[in-house]
XYZ file of C-alpha atoms in Angstrom:
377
model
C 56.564 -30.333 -105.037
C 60.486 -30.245 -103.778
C 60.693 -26.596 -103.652
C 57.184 -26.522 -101.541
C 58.567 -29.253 -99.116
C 61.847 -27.283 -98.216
C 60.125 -24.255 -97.596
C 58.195 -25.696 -95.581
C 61.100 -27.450 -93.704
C 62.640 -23.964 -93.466
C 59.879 -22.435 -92.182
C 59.505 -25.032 -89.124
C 63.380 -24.769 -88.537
C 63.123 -20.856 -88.193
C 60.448 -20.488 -86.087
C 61.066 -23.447 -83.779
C 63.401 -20.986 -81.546
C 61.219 -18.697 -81.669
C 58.455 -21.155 -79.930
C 60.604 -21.919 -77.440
C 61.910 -18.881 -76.361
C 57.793 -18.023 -75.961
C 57.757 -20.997 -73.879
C 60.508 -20.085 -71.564
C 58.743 -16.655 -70.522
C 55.344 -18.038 -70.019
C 57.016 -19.856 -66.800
C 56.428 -18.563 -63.467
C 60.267 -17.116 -62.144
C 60.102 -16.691 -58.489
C 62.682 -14.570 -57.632
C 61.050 -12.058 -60.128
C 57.518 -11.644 -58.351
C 55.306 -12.124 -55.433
C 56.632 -15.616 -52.908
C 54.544 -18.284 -53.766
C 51.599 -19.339 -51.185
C 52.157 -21.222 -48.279
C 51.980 -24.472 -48.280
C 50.324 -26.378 -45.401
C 50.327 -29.533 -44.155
C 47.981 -31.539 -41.723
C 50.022 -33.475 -38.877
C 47.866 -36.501 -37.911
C 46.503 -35.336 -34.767
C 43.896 -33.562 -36.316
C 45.186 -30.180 -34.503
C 48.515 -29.265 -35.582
C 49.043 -27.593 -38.834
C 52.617 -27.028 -40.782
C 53.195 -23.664 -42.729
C 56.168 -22.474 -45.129
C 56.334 -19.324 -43.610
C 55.351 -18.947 -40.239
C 56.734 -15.994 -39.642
C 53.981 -14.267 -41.473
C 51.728 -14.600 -38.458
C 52.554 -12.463 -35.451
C 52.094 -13.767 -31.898
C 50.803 -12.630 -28.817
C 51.830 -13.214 -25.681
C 48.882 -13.827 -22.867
C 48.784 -11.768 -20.245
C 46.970 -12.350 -16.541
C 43.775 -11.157 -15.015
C 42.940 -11.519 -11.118
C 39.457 -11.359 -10.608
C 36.420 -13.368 -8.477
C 34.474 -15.268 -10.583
C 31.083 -13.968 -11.947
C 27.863 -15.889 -12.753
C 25.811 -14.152 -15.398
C 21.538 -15.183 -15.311
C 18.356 -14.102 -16.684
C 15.903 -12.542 -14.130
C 12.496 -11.621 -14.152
C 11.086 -7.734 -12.562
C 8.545 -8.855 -10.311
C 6.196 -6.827 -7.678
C 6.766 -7.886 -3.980
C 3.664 -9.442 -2.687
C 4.867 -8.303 1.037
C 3.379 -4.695 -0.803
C 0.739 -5.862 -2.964
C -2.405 -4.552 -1.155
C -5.841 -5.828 -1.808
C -8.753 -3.661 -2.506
C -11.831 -5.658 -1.399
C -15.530 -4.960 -0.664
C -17.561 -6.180 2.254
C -20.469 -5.696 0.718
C -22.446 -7.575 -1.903
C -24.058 -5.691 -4.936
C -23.233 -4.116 -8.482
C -20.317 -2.111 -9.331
C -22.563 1.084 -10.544
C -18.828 3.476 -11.431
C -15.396 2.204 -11.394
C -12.837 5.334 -10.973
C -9.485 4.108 -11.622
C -7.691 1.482 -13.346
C -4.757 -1.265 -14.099
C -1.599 1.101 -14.132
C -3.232 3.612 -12.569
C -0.618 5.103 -9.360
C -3.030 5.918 -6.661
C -3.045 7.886 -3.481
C -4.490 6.028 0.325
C -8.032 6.988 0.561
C -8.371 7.707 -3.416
C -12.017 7.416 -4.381
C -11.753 3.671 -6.977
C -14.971 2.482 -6.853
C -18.825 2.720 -5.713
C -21.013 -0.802 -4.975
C -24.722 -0.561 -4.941
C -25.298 -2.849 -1.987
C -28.619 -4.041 -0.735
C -26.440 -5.323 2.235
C -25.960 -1.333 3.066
C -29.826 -0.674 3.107
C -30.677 -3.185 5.091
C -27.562 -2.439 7.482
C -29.129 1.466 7.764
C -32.746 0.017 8.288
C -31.569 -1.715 11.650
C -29.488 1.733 12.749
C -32.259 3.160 12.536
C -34.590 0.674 14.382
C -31.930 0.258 17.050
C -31.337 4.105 17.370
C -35.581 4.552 17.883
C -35.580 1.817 20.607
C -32.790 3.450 22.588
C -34.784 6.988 22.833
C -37.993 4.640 23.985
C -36.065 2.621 26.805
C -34.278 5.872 27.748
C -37.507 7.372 27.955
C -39.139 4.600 30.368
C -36.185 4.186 32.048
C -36.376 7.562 33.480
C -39.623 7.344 33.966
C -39.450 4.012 36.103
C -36.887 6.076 38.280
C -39.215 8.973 39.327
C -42.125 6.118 39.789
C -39.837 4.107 42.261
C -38.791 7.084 44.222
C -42.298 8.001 44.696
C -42.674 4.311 45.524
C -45.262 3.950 42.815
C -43.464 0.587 41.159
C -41.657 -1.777 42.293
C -37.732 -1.964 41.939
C -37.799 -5.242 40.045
C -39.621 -2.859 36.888
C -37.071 -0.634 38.073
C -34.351 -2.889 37.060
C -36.222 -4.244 33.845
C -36.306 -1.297 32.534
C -32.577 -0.816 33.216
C -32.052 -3.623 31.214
C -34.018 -2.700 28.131
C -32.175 0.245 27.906
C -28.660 -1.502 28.154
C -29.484 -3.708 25.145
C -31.146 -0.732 23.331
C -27.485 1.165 23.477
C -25.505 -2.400 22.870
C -27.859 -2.805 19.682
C -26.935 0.458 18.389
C -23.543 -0.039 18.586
C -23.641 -3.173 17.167
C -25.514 -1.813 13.924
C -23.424 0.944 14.125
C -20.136 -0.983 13.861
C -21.553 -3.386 11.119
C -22.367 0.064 8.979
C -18.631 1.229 9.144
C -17.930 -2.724 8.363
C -19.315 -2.749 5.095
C -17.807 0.898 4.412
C -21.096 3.719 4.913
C -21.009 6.346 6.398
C -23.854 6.628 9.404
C -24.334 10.579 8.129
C -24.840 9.879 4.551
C -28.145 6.794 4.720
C -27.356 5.238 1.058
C -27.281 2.314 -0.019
C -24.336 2.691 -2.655
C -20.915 2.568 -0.340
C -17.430 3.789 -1.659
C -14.646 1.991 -2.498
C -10.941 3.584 -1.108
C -7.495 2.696 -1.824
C -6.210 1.000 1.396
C -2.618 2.370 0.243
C -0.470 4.774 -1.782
C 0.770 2.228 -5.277
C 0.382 1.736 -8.597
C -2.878 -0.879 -9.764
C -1.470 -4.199 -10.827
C -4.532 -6.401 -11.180
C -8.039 -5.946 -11.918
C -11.108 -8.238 -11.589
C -14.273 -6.554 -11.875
C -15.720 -4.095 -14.694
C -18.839 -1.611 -14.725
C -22.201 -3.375 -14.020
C -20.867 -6.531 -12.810
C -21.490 -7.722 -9.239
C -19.176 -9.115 -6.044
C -20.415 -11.470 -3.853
C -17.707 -9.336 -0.967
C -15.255 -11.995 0.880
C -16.355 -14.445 -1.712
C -15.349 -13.177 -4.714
C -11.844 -12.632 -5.845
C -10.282 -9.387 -4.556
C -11.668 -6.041 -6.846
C -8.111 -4.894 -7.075
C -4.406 -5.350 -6.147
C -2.336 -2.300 -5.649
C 1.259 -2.634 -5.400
C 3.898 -0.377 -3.817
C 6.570 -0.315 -6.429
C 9.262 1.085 -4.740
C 10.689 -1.849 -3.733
C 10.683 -4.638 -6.290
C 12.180 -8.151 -6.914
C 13.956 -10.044 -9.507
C 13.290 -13.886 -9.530
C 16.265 -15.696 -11.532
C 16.886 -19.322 -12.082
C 19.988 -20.566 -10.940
C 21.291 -24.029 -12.275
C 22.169 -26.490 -9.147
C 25.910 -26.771 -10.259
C 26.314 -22.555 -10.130
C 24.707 -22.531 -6.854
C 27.597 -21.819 -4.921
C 27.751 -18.321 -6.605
C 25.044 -17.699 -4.727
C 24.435 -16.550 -0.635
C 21.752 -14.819 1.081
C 22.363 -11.375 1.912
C 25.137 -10.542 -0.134
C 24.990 -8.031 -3.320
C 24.248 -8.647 -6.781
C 24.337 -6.218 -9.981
C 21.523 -5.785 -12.404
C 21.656 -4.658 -15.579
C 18.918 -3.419 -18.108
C 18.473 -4.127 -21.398
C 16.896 -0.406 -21.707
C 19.444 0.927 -19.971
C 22.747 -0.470 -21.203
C 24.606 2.171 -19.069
C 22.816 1.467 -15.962
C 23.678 -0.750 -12.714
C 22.048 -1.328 -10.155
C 22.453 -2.929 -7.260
C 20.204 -5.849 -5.027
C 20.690 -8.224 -1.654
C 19.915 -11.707 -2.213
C 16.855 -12.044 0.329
C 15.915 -15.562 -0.524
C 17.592 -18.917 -2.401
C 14.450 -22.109 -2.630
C 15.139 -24.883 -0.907
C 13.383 -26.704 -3.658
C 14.739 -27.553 -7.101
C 12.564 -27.907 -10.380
C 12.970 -31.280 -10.984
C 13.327 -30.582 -14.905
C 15.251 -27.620 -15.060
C 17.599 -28.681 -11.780
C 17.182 -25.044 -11.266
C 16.410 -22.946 -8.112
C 14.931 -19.763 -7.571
C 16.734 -16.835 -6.019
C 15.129 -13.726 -5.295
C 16.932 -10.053 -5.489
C 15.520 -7.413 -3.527
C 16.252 -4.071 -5.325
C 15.062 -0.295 -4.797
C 12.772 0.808 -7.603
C 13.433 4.355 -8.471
C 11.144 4.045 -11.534
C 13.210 2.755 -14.304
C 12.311 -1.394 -13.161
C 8.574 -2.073 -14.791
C 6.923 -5.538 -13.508
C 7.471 -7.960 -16.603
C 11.164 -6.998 -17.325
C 13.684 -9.276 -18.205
C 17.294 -8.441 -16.623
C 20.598 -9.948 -16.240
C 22.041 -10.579 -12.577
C 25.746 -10.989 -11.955
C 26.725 -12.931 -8.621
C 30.813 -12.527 -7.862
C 32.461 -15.631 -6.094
C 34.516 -14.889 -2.973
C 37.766 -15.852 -4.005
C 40.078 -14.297 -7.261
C 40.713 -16.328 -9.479
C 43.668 -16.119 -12.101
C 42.568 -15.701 -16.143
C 44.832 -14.994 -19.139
C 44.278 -12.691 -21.403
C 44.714 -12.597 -24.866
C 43.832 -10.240 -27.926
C 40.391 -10.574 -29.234
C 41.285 -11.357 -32.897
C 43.299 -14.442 -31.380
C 40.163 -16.549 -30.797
C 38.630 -17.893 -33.517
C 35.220 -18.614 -33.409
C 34.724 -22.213 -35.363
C 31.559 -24.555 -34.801
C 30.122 -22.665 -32.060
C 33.194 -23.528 -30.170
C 36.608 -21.006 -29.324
C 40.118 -21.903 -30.518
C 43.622 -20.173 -30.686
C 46.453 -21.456 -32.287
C 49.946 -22.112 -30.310
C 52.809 -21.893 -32.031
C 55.163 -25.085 -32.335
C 58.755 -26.287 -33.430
C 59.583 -26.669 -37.192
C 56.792 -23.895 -38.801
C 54.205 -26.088 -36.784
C 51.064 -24.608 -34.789
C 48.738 -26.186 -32.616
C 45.196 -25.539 -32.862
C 43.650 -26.025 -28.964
C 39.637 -25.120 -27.462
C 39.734 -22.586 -25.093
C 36.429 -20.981 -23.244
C 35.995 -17.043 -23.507
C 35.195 -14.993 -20.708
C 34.805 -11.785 -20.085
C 35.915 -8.318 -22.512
C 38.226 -6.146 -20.801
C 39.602 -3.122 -21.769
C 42.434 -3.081 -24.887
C 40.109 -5.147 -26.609
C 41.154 -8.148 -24.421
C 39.569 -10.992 -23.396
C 39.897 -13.633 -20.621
C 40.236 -17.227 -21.754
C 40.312 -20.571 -19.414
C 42.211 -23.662 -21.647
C 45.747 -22.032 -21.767
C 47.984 -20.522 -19.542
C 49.335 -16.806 -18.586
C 52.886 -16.147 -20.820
C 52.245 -18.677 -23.310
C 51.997 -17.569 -27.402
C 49.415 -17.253 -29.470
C 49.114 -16.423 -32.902
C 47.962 -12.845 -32.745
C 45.076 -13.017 -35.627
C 43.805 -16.541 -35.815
C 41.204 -15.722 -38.570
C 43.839 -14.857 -40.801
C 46.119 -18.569 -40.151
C 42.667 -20.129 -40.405
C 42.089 -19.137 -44.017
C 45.775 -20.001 -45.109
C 44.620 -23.826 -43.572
C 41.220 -23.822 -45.393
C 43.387 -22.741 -48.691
């Protein structure tokens, strides 16, 4: 039993240096690998931020951008009812052939429609009545003239039948004028009349089918055909941006199917009434359609203020997009950097971007995302 207790003692007194020494190497040395990570601590603000090696983070320096300011809104393509020509019927009946429709792009006098109208038989019937009478009081008119200058009659049947045959041609041209009313033709006695495009355009609304009847005036119109050459853009403009805003100057319009394509519209009209929800007011763009604008688009409308206005500019990758808000962070004394809201603006070229919160010449840290992560660490 004493020989098998100093072994063991031996054992534990040889290999006791050879633990340690283990020991020693499984330490981290820093001057023999990578530089430890930085440390960072929170000031009490709630904004500034303390690293061990700032100088890891390049900064930027933000540069300046003159420019008026823009206004940026949502517009709607819309036809301009000074162009929108209705396609109506005088006559009552039932639509027996309907030629054309919604979308269609029409010519003036394009056949569209033909009515059935017993309005139209009934307007022939007395043409022809009143076309009959005026032969007979022509006829006894000139026969009352050879009887009074034989002195057979009197001139007072002389002068009645004068009369007769003035209302004979006023009837005639009364019926006459009522058959070119309701669209026949005096040539052609029918009693189903044909519809015409008023004007050259493109069908935009439809109310009546095959088979179904119009009551003329009274009903709604048959068709509206607009000229789409000339179209407008409706926007909503919130009370506070108003000032963007004035009649007769320009404004650009951009497509969301044509991302390379600008156009250009005067501001014809701004309402003078507000939506009392919205606090919005509607301005309407007058712009020349050369095709590419269809009636339902949606488009964006930029308005410029009159007067520059002075922006800085910093790198994109120096904004850091937190919360739905924008930040950058300043650099401060003692490995200290401030973290403050700014408001982007617009991209410009150099992948730089206009801010409003700091000022032209100040620093930034060049790639906020990247200082961001080392706080969140």
């Amino acid at each position: 039993m004493r020989q098998t207790t100093l072994l063991q003692i031996s054992l534990t007194l040889a290999l006791g240096p050879v633990a340690a020494g283990c020991g020693v190497r499984a330490q981290t040395d820093p001057a023999a690998g990578a530089p430890p990570p930085a440390q960072v601590e929170k000031e009490t603000n709630g904004e500034d931020f303390k690293v061990d090696h700032p100088d890891q983070f390049p900064l930027a320096i933000a540069g300046e951008h003159r420019a008026a300011p823009e206004l940026n809104v949502t517009g709607t393509v819309m036809p301009d009812i000074s162009r929108a020509i209705p396609v109506i019927s005088i006559a009552t009946g039932r639509i027996t052939e309907i030629l054309a429709r919604v979308g269609d792009t029409v010519k003036k006098g394009q056949l569209l429609l033909k009515v059935q109208s017993a309005d139209i038989s009934q307007a022939f019937s007395d043409y022809r009545q009143a076309v009959v009478d005026e032969v007979l009081a022509k006829a006894q008119l000139e026969r009352s003239k050879l009887l009074y200058e034989k002195g057979a009659v009197a001139q007072k049947d002389l002068e009645v039948a004068q009369d007769v045959e003035a209302k004979a041609v006023v009837t005639v041209e009364n019926t006459l004028a009522r058959l070119k009313v309701l669209g026949a033709d005096p040539k052609n006695p029918t009693a189903v009349v044909d519809i015409s495009a008023p004007a050259s355009g493109v069908i935009t609304d439809q109310q009546v089918t095959a088979a179904s009847g119009t009551q003329g005036l009274a009903s709604p119109n048959l068709m509206t055909i607009s000229d789409l050459s000339h179209i407008w853009i409706v926007c909503d403009v919130y009370e506070d941006k108003l000032s963007f805003v004035r009649q007769g100057e320009f404004a650009e319009i951009h497509l969301n199917a044509y991302p390379n394509m600008v156009l250009k519209g005067r501001i014809s009209n701004i309402g003078a009434i507000l939506d009392p929800n919205l606090r919005t007011a509607k301005v309407r763009i007058e712009v020349q359609n050369s095709g590419v604008l269809r009636l339902g688009m949606f488009v964006t409308a930029t308005f410029h203020g009159q007067q520059e206005v002075t922006h800085a500019t910093i790198p994109s990758t120096a904004i850091l997009h937190l919360h739905d808000r924008d930040w950058v962070y300043l650099p401060k004394e003692g490995g200290q950097f401030q973290r403050v809201e700014v408001t982007g603006g617009n991209i410009l070229a150099g992948n730089l971007q206009e801010v409003t919160g700091i000022q032209p010449g100040q620093q930034v840290i060049q790639n906020a995302l990247a200082l961001q992560a080392t706080v969140e660490q």
